[in-house]
C-alpha cells in the first residue's frame, strides 16, 4: 500500500525496518501491529501488514520528542537507547488508507505517543541518530536551509554506497560508467546509483523501492531525450518503443556532465540501430500523411521536453471540439471546432478585452494570463478518477472542492471560455483509447456538489453514447480535415514562432515570464531560500514547452477527393471545358501507374548501355515518342542516339567548350543546349543544323529549362535569366526572337535550377550551397537558405510543389517547405549524390561512385542500391510514367533502365 506518493513534494524515502507499532502502551487497550517503519526526509511512516489498519504518517516538524522508552532524562529528549524501541511523541499525525480505501487523509491533532519496536535491535542507534539529524533539518526556519541540510544527508548516504555489481545480468558485462542520479516519476524522485555497461542500463534505488534494481537492455532502446528538469538541463528519458506516451525510465542527474556522458554512451550504442528524429523530420512525415495528427503532436511534445513523468511539463494537447450541446457531432461544419489560431484565453473577445486592458496598465514584466494552459493541478484535475493518490500528494492529503472537480465536459469547456483565470488546454488521454479517466470505477468519495449531487462519472456531451464513444469521436475530430488544415496554427502558438516575442504579443499568447525556458537562471540566484521558493512556484504554475520552430509552421498537405480537387483547380473554366469521363479515368490511371512505379522503383533493371561520348555526359533529353535520345557532354558535342538502330545518328559541336545541359522543345523539332562558352544553342532536328545562338550570359551557362514559350537559363555569372522566345523558322532562315523578361540576381555562380509544376516558382542552387525560391512573375526572391556547404548539384520541386529537395557537395539531401521556406529535413549520405528524381517521398539518386540509390526520405535511409556506372552519375532522365530511366556518367556511358515488375 505504501508508495512514494505518501511523501511530501521534494521529500526522499531513505530506509525501512520491520517493526511492531505499539499503540496505547501500558493502557488496557494496548495493541500491537506488525509492519514496516519507513524513514523519510521529512516524516516517519508506518505501514501495517494488516490492510484494514491505516498507514501512519508523522511529520518530523510536528514531533515533540524522539527517544527510547526507558530513558527518563527529562533534560534531553533526544537520547538513544538500545532496548529495540523508539518512542515518538507528536502533536499531529495523518492516518492514510484506512480499510485500504483511497480517501483524503484523516488528521489526528493533539499529543499522541507512538512506540516502534524494531526486529533488529542493533540497528536502533543508527535509526535514532538519522531521525535526530532529519528532525533538526525540519526545524530550520527557512526552506532553503532545510533543503540544503537534507541534500547533504542524502549525498553522504549516496557517497557511502555504490552500485552492487552482483546485479549485472551477465558476468561478462563491461562497466562503462557509474554515477549518482534520481529516478523521476510523477511528483516524486527516488535517489540511487546508475550504471551503464556494454549491454545494459541499470538503476539501483538507495532504498530498494519499488524493486532492488531497474534494468533496461540497450538493444531495446528506441529513443532517448535530454530533458530539462526543475528548469535545469539534468534529465534524461529513455524509451524502448517508437510511439508510446510513457517512457521506460526517466533519470535526473546531479550535474549535466554525468547526464551528457550517459546520453553519449547510449546514443553511440543505438545510433547504428535507429535514425534520430528531429522536429523537422517528423514534420515532413506529418505533412505527407505518414503519421497522424495525434502521433505528430505526441512527437512534438516529446521533443519539447514534455514528459508523462513530469507533471509540470506534461504533454499538452489542444481543445478541438467546441460543440458540447448537440445530439449529433457534425465534423463537416467549421463551427463544430475551436479556432486553433488563438490561445484559449483569446477565444472569448469580452474576456480578452478585459485581460488586454489589465496587460496595458501592468508594469514590466507584463503578461496577459495569470495562469498557464498546462500545470500539475490541471493534469490531475482531468485524471483524478484514475490517479487519486497523485491529487492527494499534490494537495497535502485533500481532494479539490466538489464543485471545482472535473464534473462535465460542457461545464469545463464553458469555464475555459468564460472563467477569469481558466485557460487550460487538454492532455493526450482525451485522444487515446482508455476512457477510465472519465469514469469513477474506483468508487472514490470525491465529495458532494452544491445541489447535493455526488461527484461520480464525468458528464459527457449528448453526442457521445458513452466514454468509449466520446474518445472515438474526439479522435475522429483530431484527425478530421478541418483540424489537419489548421493544426499548424496551434503548433505556432505552443511550440513555434508565436510562442514568445512580438509574435506572441500579436497573437495574445503571453504568459508569466517565469514559465518560459530561460525566463530565470537558477544558477544566478545565490540565496537558497529564494531559489527553493522560485522553483516551487514554477513547478506548480506550469511551464511553456521548449520552442521547436522559429518560423511559421507549414500546413499539412490535404489529399482532396479527385472530383473536388479537379473542380476547385478548374473553377474558372469548368463550365467552358468539362472534363470528359475518359479523360478523367486516363488521368487517374496515369496517377496510379506513377504510384505503382515509385512503389517498385527498386526493381529497376539495366536494359542496355552505350559509350557514345569522350567525356562525362551532362544532359539527357528524349523525344516524345521515345525513339531518339539527345545527350550533351563535356567533350563539347551534342549527340543524337537512335533507340531502334542502337547507333549514334548525329554528332554536333558548336564550340570547343563543354556543353552543360539540353532539352527538347514541344513538337520535337528543336533541341536547346547550354554551353560553358556563355551561349545557348538552338539546334533544328529536322534540318540537322544550328538554327540560332543566344549570347545571354557573361560566364558559363550551367542549366536551361523551358516552359510555355519561356526559356530559363542559369549561369556562373551569378544570374538566372528569363527569356520570352518567339519561334523561328529554319526553312525561311527566320531567327528566334529573344526578349529578356527578368534577371534573377545571385551573389555567386548558379549551378542548377528547377521550375514547379505551375511554372510560378523557380528554385536555384549556387556553388556556395545557397538555395533560393523565386516568384517568377514578380522576379523576387521568396526564400533564401544557406542549405549546403559547397556546390548544390541538383534541386527539384516535389510533384505537388509543396517541397523542394536539393543535394550537394556536402553529401546531404535537404528538404525545404516551399510555403514557409523552412528547412524541414536533412539526410546525410555516405558520399555526394550528383543528381536525382523524386516523387515527394522516395528518391532515386545517382551517386559519386556510380551506384543508383533508392532512399526513403521520411526514414532518412537507403532502401536499395543498384550497381551502375564506373564513375559518378551526373545526369538522369525519367519518363512521365516513371518506369523508364536513362542515366549518364563520368564514365562516358549512357545507361537505359527499365522497371521490371
GROMACS .gro file of N, CA and C in nm, residues 598-710:
model
  339
  598UNK      N    1   0.672   0.408  -5.852
  598UNK     CA    2   0.758   0.450  -5.741
  598UNK      C    3   0.760   0.347  -5.629
  599UNK      N    4   0.649   0.277  -5.610
  599UNK     CA    5   0.647   0.172  -5.508
  599UNK      C    6   0.741   0.057  -5.544
  600UNK      N    7   0.767   0.044  -5.674
  600UNK     CA    8   0.851  -0.068  -5.721
  600UNK      C    9   0.984  -0.020  -5.779
  601UNK      N   10   1.023   0.103  -5.746
  601UNK     CA   11   1.139   0.164  -5.813
  601UNK      C   12   1.268   0.082  -5.792
  602UNK      N   13   1.272   0.003  -5.684
  602UNK     CA   14   1.391  -0.079  -5.658
  602UNK      C   15   1.406  -0.191  -5.762
  603UNK      N   16   1.300  -0.213  -5.843
  603UNK     CA   17   1.307  -0.320  -5.943
  603UNK      C   18   1.360  -0.269  -6.078
  604UNK      N   19   1.424  -0.151  -6.077
  604UNK     CA   20   1.487  -0.101  -6.199
  604UNK      C   21   1.596  -0.198  -6.244
  605UNK      N   22   1.593  -0.235  -6.370
  605UNK     CA   23   1.695  -0.326  -6.423
  605UNK      C   24   1.764  -0.258  -6.541
  606UNK      N   25   1.895  -0.281  -6.551
  606UNK     CA   26   1.971  -0.225  -6.663
  606UNK      C   27   1.930  -0.296  -6.792
  607UNK      N   28   1.886  -0.217  -6.889
  607UNK     CA   29   1.837  -0.273  -7.014
  607UNK      C   30   1.951  -0.279  -7.116
  608UNK      N   31   2.018  -0.163  -7.138
  608UNK     CA   32   2.134  -0.159  -7.228
  608UNK      C   33   2.221  -0.040  -7.192
  609UNK      N   34   2.346  -0.041  -7.238
  609UNK     CA   35   2.438   0.070  -7.211
  609UNK      C   36   2.528   0.093  -7.331
  610UNK      N   37   2.564   0.220  -7.352
  610UNK     CA   38   2.646   0.257  -7.469
  610UNK      C   39   2.744   0.364  -7.430
  611UNK      N   40   2.864   0.352  -7.485
  611UNK     CA   41   2.965   0.456  -7.464
  611UNK      C   42   2.966   0.541  -7.590
  612UNK      N   43   2.907   0.662  -7.583
  612UNK     CA   44   2.894   0.740  -7.706
  612UNK      C   45   2.969   0.873  -7.701
  613UNK      N   46   3.020   0.909  -7.580
  613UNK     CA   47   3.094   1.035  -7.567
  613UNK      C   48   3.237   1.009  -7.521
  614UNK      N   49   3.318   1.118  -7.530
  614UNK     CA   50   3.458   1.106  -7.487
  614UNK      C   51   3.481   1.163  -7.347
  615UNK      N   52   3.378   1.232  -7.295
  615UNK     CA   53   3.386   1.287  -7.159
  615UNK      C   54   3.252   1.261  -7.088
  616UNK      N   55   3.240   1.317  -6.966
  616UNK     CA   56   3.119   1.298  -6.885
  616UNK      C   57   2.995   1.349  -6.958
  617UNK      N   58   2.882   1.277  -6.937
  617UNK     CA   59   2.755   1.315  -7.001
  617UNK      C   60   2.680   1.409  -6.907
  618UNK      N   61   2.650   1.530  -6.956
  618UNK     CA   62   2.595   1.634  -6.869
  618UNK      C   63   2.444   1.654  -6.883
  619UNK      N   64   2.386   1.609  -6.994
  619UNK     CA   65   2.243   1.630  -7.014
  619UNK      C   66   2.181   1.522  -7.099
  620UNK      N   67   2.053   1.490  -7.072
  620UNK     CA   68   1.980   1.387  -7.149
  620UNK      C   69   1.840   1.441  -7.180
  621UNK      N   70   1.799   1.430  -7.307
  621UNK     CA   71   1.663   1.467  -7.347
  621UNK      C   72   1.613   1.362  -7.445
  622UNK      N   73   1.483   1.333  -7.437
  622UNK     CA   74   1.427   1.225  -7.520
  622UNK      C   75   1.304   1.278  -7.594
  623UNK      N   76   1.292   1.239  -7.721
  623UNK     CA   77   1.175   1.281  -7.799
  623UNK      C   78   1.049   1.218  -7.741
  624UNK      N   79   0.934   1.278  -7.770
  624UNK     CA   80   0.809   1.235  -7.706
  624UNK      C   81   0.773   1.090  -7.738
  625UNK      N   82   0.813   1.041  -7.856
  625UNK     CA   83   0.782   0.900  -7.887
  625UNK      C   84   0.890   0.804  -7.834
  626UNK      N   85   0.995   0.861  -7.772
  626UNK     CA   86   1.099   0.778  -7.709
  626UNK      C   87   1.200   0.720  -7.805
  627UNK      N   88   1.192   0.753  -7.934
  627UNK     CA   89   1.281   0.687  -8.031
  627UNK      C   90   1.422   0.747  -8.034
  628UNK      N   91   1.433   0.879  -8.009
  628UNK     CA   92   1.565   0.944  -8.018
  628UNK      C   93   1.605   1.002  -7.883
  629UNK      N   94   1.732   0.979  -7.847
  629UNK     CA   95   1.786   1.031  -7.721
  629UNK      C   96   1.897   1.130  -7.755
  630UNK      N   97   1.884   1.253  -7.702
  630UNK     CA   98   1.988   1.355  -7.722
  630UNK      C   99   2.069   1.368  -7.594
  631UNK      N  100   2.200   1.372  -7.610
  631UNK     CA  101   2.288   1.386  -7.492
  631UNK      C  102   2.390   1.496  -7.516
  632UNK      N  103   2.425   1.566  -7.407
  632UNK     CA  104   2.534   1.664  -7.414
  632UNK      C  105   2.647   1.615  -7.325
  633UNK      N  106   2.768   1.663  -7.355
  633UNK     CA  107   2.884   1.613  -7.281
  633UNK      C  108   2.989   1.722  -7.265
  634UNK      N  109   3.076   1.699  -7.169
  634UNK     CA  110   3.189   1.791  -7.152
  634UNK      C  111   3.287   1.780  -7.269
  635UNK      N  112   3.264   1.683  -7.359
  635UNK     CA  113   3.350   1.675  -7.480
  635UNK      C  114   3.304   1.774  -7.587
  636UNK      N  115   3.207   1.862  -7.551
  636UNK     CA  116   3.156   1.972  -7.635
  636UNK      C  117   3.056   1.927  -7.742
  637UNK      N  118   3.017   1.800  -7.744
  637UNK     CA  119   2.926   1.755  -7.850
  637UNK      C  120   2.785   1.731  -7.800
  638UNK      N  121   2.690   1.753  -7.895
  638UNK     CA  122   2.551   1.713  -7.878
  638UNK      C  123   2.533   1.591  -7.968
  639UNK      N  124   2.486   1.480  -7.914
  639UNK     CA  125   2.469   1.359  -7.996
  639UNK      C  126   2.325   1.314  -7.995
  640UNK      N  127   2.286   1.257  -8.109
  640UNK     CA  128   2.151   1.201  -8.121
  640UNK      C  129   2.167   1.050  -8.138
  641UNK      N  130   2.109   0.977  -8.043
  641UNK     CA  131   2.123   0.832  -8.040
  641UNK      C  132   1.988   0.770  -8.071
  642UNK      N  133   1.985   0.675  -8.163
  642UNK     CA  134   1.859   0.609  -8.201
  642UNK      C  135   1.839   0.483  -8.118
  643UNK      N  136   1.723   0.476  -8.049
  643UNK     CA  137   1.691   0.357  -7.967
  643UNK      C  138   1.672   0.236  -8.057
  644UNK      N  139   1.614   0.256  -8.179
  644UNK     CA  140   1.583   0.143  -8.265
  644UNK      C  141   1.709   0.082  -8.324
  645UNK      N  142   1.793   0.169  -8.386
  645UNK     CA  143   1.913   0.113  -8.452
  645UNK      C  144   2.030   0.098  -8.354
  646UNK      N  145   2.012   0.153  -8.229
  646UNK     CA  146   2.116   0.145  -8.126
  646UNK      C  147   2.249   0.206  -8.173
  647UNK      N  148   2.237   0.316  -8.250
  647UNK     CA  149   2.359   0.382  -8.302
  647UNK      C  150   2.346   0.533  -8.284
  648UNK      N  151   2.462   0.598  -8.285
  648UNK     CA  152   2.464   0.745  -8.283
  648UNK      C  153   2.437   0.792  -8.425
  649UNK      N  154   2.332   0.872  -8.442
  649UNK     CA  155   2.295   0.915  -8.576
  649UNK      C  156   2.347   1.055  -8.609
  650UNK      N  157   2.368   1.136  -8.505
  650UNK     CA  158   2.424   1.269  -8.530
  650UNK      C  159   2.520   1.306  -8.419
  651UNK      N  160   2.617   1.387  -8.454
  651UNK     CA  161   2.711   1.441  -8.355
  651UNK      C  162   2.741   1.584  -8.398
  652UNK      N  163   2.711   1.681  -8.311
  652UNK     CA  164   2.726   1.823  -8.346
  652UNK      C  165   2.813   1.891  -8.242
  653UNK      N  166   2.900   1.978  -8.289
  653UNK     CA  167   2.982   2.057  -8.196
  653UNK      C  168   2.959   2.204  -8.228
  654UNK      N  169   2.927   2.284  -8.127
  654UNK     CA  170   2.900   2.427  -8.151
  654UNK      C  171   3.023   2.512  -8.122
  655UNK      N  172   3.109   2.465  -8.030
  655UNK     CA  173   3.236   2.533  -7.999
  655UNK      C  174   3.324   2.428  -7.935
  656UNK      N  175   3.440   2.466  -7.891
  656UNK     CA  176   3.527   2.364  -7.830
  656UNK      C  177   3.508   2.358  -7.679
  657UNK      N  178   3.404   2.425  -7.628
  657UNK     CA  179   3.378   2.426  -7.484
  657UNK      C  180   3.272   2.320  -7.448
  658UNK      N  181   3.273   2.279  -7.323
  658UNK     CA  182   3.179   2.177  -7.275
  658UNK      C  183   3.035   2.224  -7.286
  659UNK      N  184   2.945   2.129  -7.312
  659UNK     CA  185   2.801   2.157  -7.305
  659UNK      C  186   2.752   2.109  -7.167
  660UNK      N  187   2.655   2.182  -7.110
  660UNK     CA  188   2.618   2.153  -6.970
  660UNK      C  189   2.479   2.093  -6.953
  661UNK      N  190   2.387   2.117  -7.049
  661UNK     CA  191   2.253   2.058  -7.036
  661UNK      C  192   2.181   2.067  -7.170
  662UNK      N  193   2.071   1.994  -7.184
  662UNK     CA  194   1.993   2.003  -7.307
  662UNK      C  195   1.846   1.975  -7.279
  663UNK      N  196   1.760   2.024  -7.368
  663UNK     CA  197   1.617   1.995  -7.358
  663UNK      C  198   1.558   1.998  -7.498
  664UNK      N  199   1.444   1.930  -7.518
  664UNK     CA  200   1.376   1.929  -7.648
  664UNK      C  201   1.249   2.012  -7.636
  665UNK      N  202   1.227   2.101  -7.730
  665UNK     CA  203   1.106   2.183  -7.728
  665UNK      C  204   0.985   2.099  -7.768
  666UNK      N  205   0.866   2.136  -7.721
  666UNK     CA  206   0.745   2.063  -7.760
  666UNK      C  207   0.734   2.057  -7.913
  667UNK      N  208   0.691   1.944  -7.962
  667UNK     CA  209   0.682   1.925  -8.106
  667UNK      C  210   0.804   1.852  -8.162
  668UNK      N  211   0.904   1.832  -8.077
  668UNK     CA  212   1.025   1.754  -8.115
  668UNK      C  213   1.096   1.810  -8.238
  669UNK      N  214   1.095   1.944  -8.254
  669UNK     CA  215   1.164   1.999  -8.373
  669UNK      C  216   1.298   2.062  -8.338
  670UNK      N  217   1.312   2.105  -8.211
  670UNK     CA  218   1.432   2.181  -8.174
  670UNK      C  219   1.491   2.131  -8.043
  671UNK      N  220   1.625   2.121  -8.040
  671UNK     CA  221   1.697   2.091  -7.915
  671UNK      C  222   1.768   2.219  -7.870
  672UNK      N  223   1.757   2.250  -7.741
  672UNK     CA  224   1.831   2.365  -7.686
  672UNK      C  225   1.942   2.310  -7.598
  673UNK      N  226   2.063   2.359  -7.615
  673UNK     CA  227   2.175   2.316  -7.530
  673UNK      C  228   2.241   2.439  -7.468
  674UNK      N  229   2.294   2.422  -7.347
  674UNK     CA  230   2.367   2.530  -7.280
  674UNK      C  231   2.516   2.496  -7.281
  675UNK      N  232   2.598   2.600  -7.290
  675UNK     CA  233   2.742   2.575  -7.306
  675UNK      C  234   2.825   2.656  -7.207
  676UNK      N  235   2.945   2.603  -7.180
  676UNK     CA  236   3.040   2.676  -7.096
  676UNK      C  237   3.098   2.798  -7.169
  677UNK      N  238   3.065   2.812  -7.298
  677UNK     CA  239   3.117   2.929  -7.371
  677UNK      C  240   3.022   3.050  -7.358
  678UNK      N  241   2.931   3.047  -7.257
  678UNK     CA  242   2.839   3.157  -7.224
  678UNK      C  243   2.717   3.161  -7.316
  679UNK      N  244   2.707   3.068  -7.413
  679UNK     CA  245   2.599   3.074  -7.513
  679UNK      C  246   2.497   2.963  -7.491
  680UNK      N  247   2.378   2.987  -7.553
  680UNK     CA  248   2.273   2.885  -7.559
  680UNK      C  249   2.246   2.860  -7.707
  681UNK      N  250   2.249   2.733  -7.747
  681UNK     CA  251   2.235   2.698  -7.889
  681UNK      C  252   2.101   2.630  -7.915
  682UNK      N  253   2.039   2.670  -8.027
  682UNK     CA  254   1.914   2.608  -8.073
  682UNK      C  255   1.948   2.523  -8.195
  683UNK      N  256   1.918   2.394  -8.188
  683UNK     CA  257   1.955   2.301  -8.296
  683UNK      C  258   1.827   2.244  -8.357
  684UNK      N  259   1.813   2.257  -8.488
  684UNK     CA  260   1.694   2.205  -8.556
  684UNK      C  261   1.713   2.057  -8.587
  685UNK      N  262   1.623   1.976  -8.534
  685UNK     CA  263   1.632   1.830  -8.556
  685UNK      C  264   1.601   1.798  -8.703
  686UNK      N  265   1.497   1.864  -8.753
  686UNK     CA  266   1.454   1.836  -8.890
  686UNK      C  267   1.563   1.871  -8.992
  687UNK      N  268   1.628   1.987  -8.974
  687UNK     CA  269   1.728   2.032  -9.073
  687UNK      C  270   1.871   1.993  -9.035
  688UNK      N  271   1.889   1.940  -8.915
  688UNK     CA  272   2.020   1.891  -8.875
  688UNK      C  273   2.126   1.999  -8.866
  689UNK      N  274   2.085   2.119  -8.827
  689UNK     CA  275   2.187   2.224  -8.815
  689UNK      C  276   2.150   2.323  -8.704
  690UNK      N  277   2.249   2.402  -8.668
  690UNK     CA  278   2.225   2.505  -8.568
  690UNK      C  279   2.130   2.608  -8.625
  691UNK      N  280   2.027   2.638  -8.552
  691UNK     CA  281   1.924   2.728  -8.600
  691UNK      C  282   1.944   2.868  -8.544
  692UNK      N  283   1.997   2.874  -8.419
  692UNK     CA  284   2.009   3.003  -8.352
  692UNK      C  285   2.109   2.996  -8.238
  693UNK      N  286   2.161   3.114  -8.199
  693UNK     CA  287   2.250   3.124  -8.084
  693UNK      C  288   2.205   3.241  -7.998
  694UNK      N  289   2.189   3.214  -7.867
  694UNK     CA  290   2.154   3.321  -7.773
  694UNK      C  291   2.278   3.350  -7.689
  695UNK      N  292   2.337   3.469  -7.709
  695UNK     CA  293   2.454   3.507  -7.630
  695UNK      C  294   2.403   3.580  -7.506
  696UNK      N  295   2.360   3.499  -7.409
  696UNK     CA  296   2.282   3.557  -7.299
  696UNK      C  297   2.357   3.584  -7.171
  697UNK      N  298   2.477   3.530  -7.154
  697UNK     CA  299   2.544   3.541  -7.024
  697UNK      C  300   2.691   3.581  -7.038
  698UNK      N  301   2.748   3.617  -6.921
  698UNK     CA  302   2.889   3.659  -6.918
  698UNK      C  303   2.981   3.551  -6.866
  699UNK      N  304   2.926   3.434  -6.840
  699UNK     CA  305   3.008   3.321  -6.795
  699UNK      C  306   2.932   3.195  -6.837
  700UNK      N  307   2.988   3.080  -6.805
  700UNK     CA  308   2.929   2.953  -6.848
  700UNK      C  309   2.781   2.943  -6.811
  701UNK      N  310   2.702   2.889  -6.905
  701UNK     CA  311   2.560   2.861  -6.877
  701UNK      C  312   2.554   2.719  -6.820
  702UNK      N  313   2.500   2.706  -6.699
  702UNK     CA  314   2.505   2.577  -6.630
  702UNK      C  315   2.382   2.491  -6.653
  703UNK      N  316   2.265   2.554  -6.679
  703UNK     CA  317   2.144   2.473  -6.699
  703UNK      C  318   2.037   2.557  -6.768
  704UNK      N  319   1.955   2.491  -6.851
  704UNK     CA  320   1.840   2.558  -6.911
  704UNK      C  321   1.712   2.480  -6.885
  705UNK      N  322   1.600   2.554  -6.869
  705UNK     CA  323   1.467   2.493  -6.855
  705UNK      C  324   1.374   2.566  -6.952
  706UNK      N  325   1.266   2.499  -6.995
  706UNK     CA  326   1.171   2.560  -7.089
  706UNK      C  327   1.029   2.532  -7.040
  707UNK      N  328   0.946   2.636  -7.033
  707UNK     CA  329   0.804   2.618  -7.002
  707UNK      C  330   0.724   2.723  -7.078
  708UNK      N  331   0.624   2.682  -7.155
  708UNK     CA  332   0.527   2.774  -7.218
  708UNK      C  333   0.591   2.891  -7.291
  709UNK      N  334   0.681   2.862  -7.381
  709UNK     CA  335   0.740   2.969  -7.462
  709UNK      C  336   0.842   3.054  -7.387
  710UNK      N  337   0.879   3.009  -7.270
  710UNK     CA  338   0.980   3.084  -7.195
  710UNK      C  339   1.101   2.998  -7.168
   0.00000   0.00000   0.00000
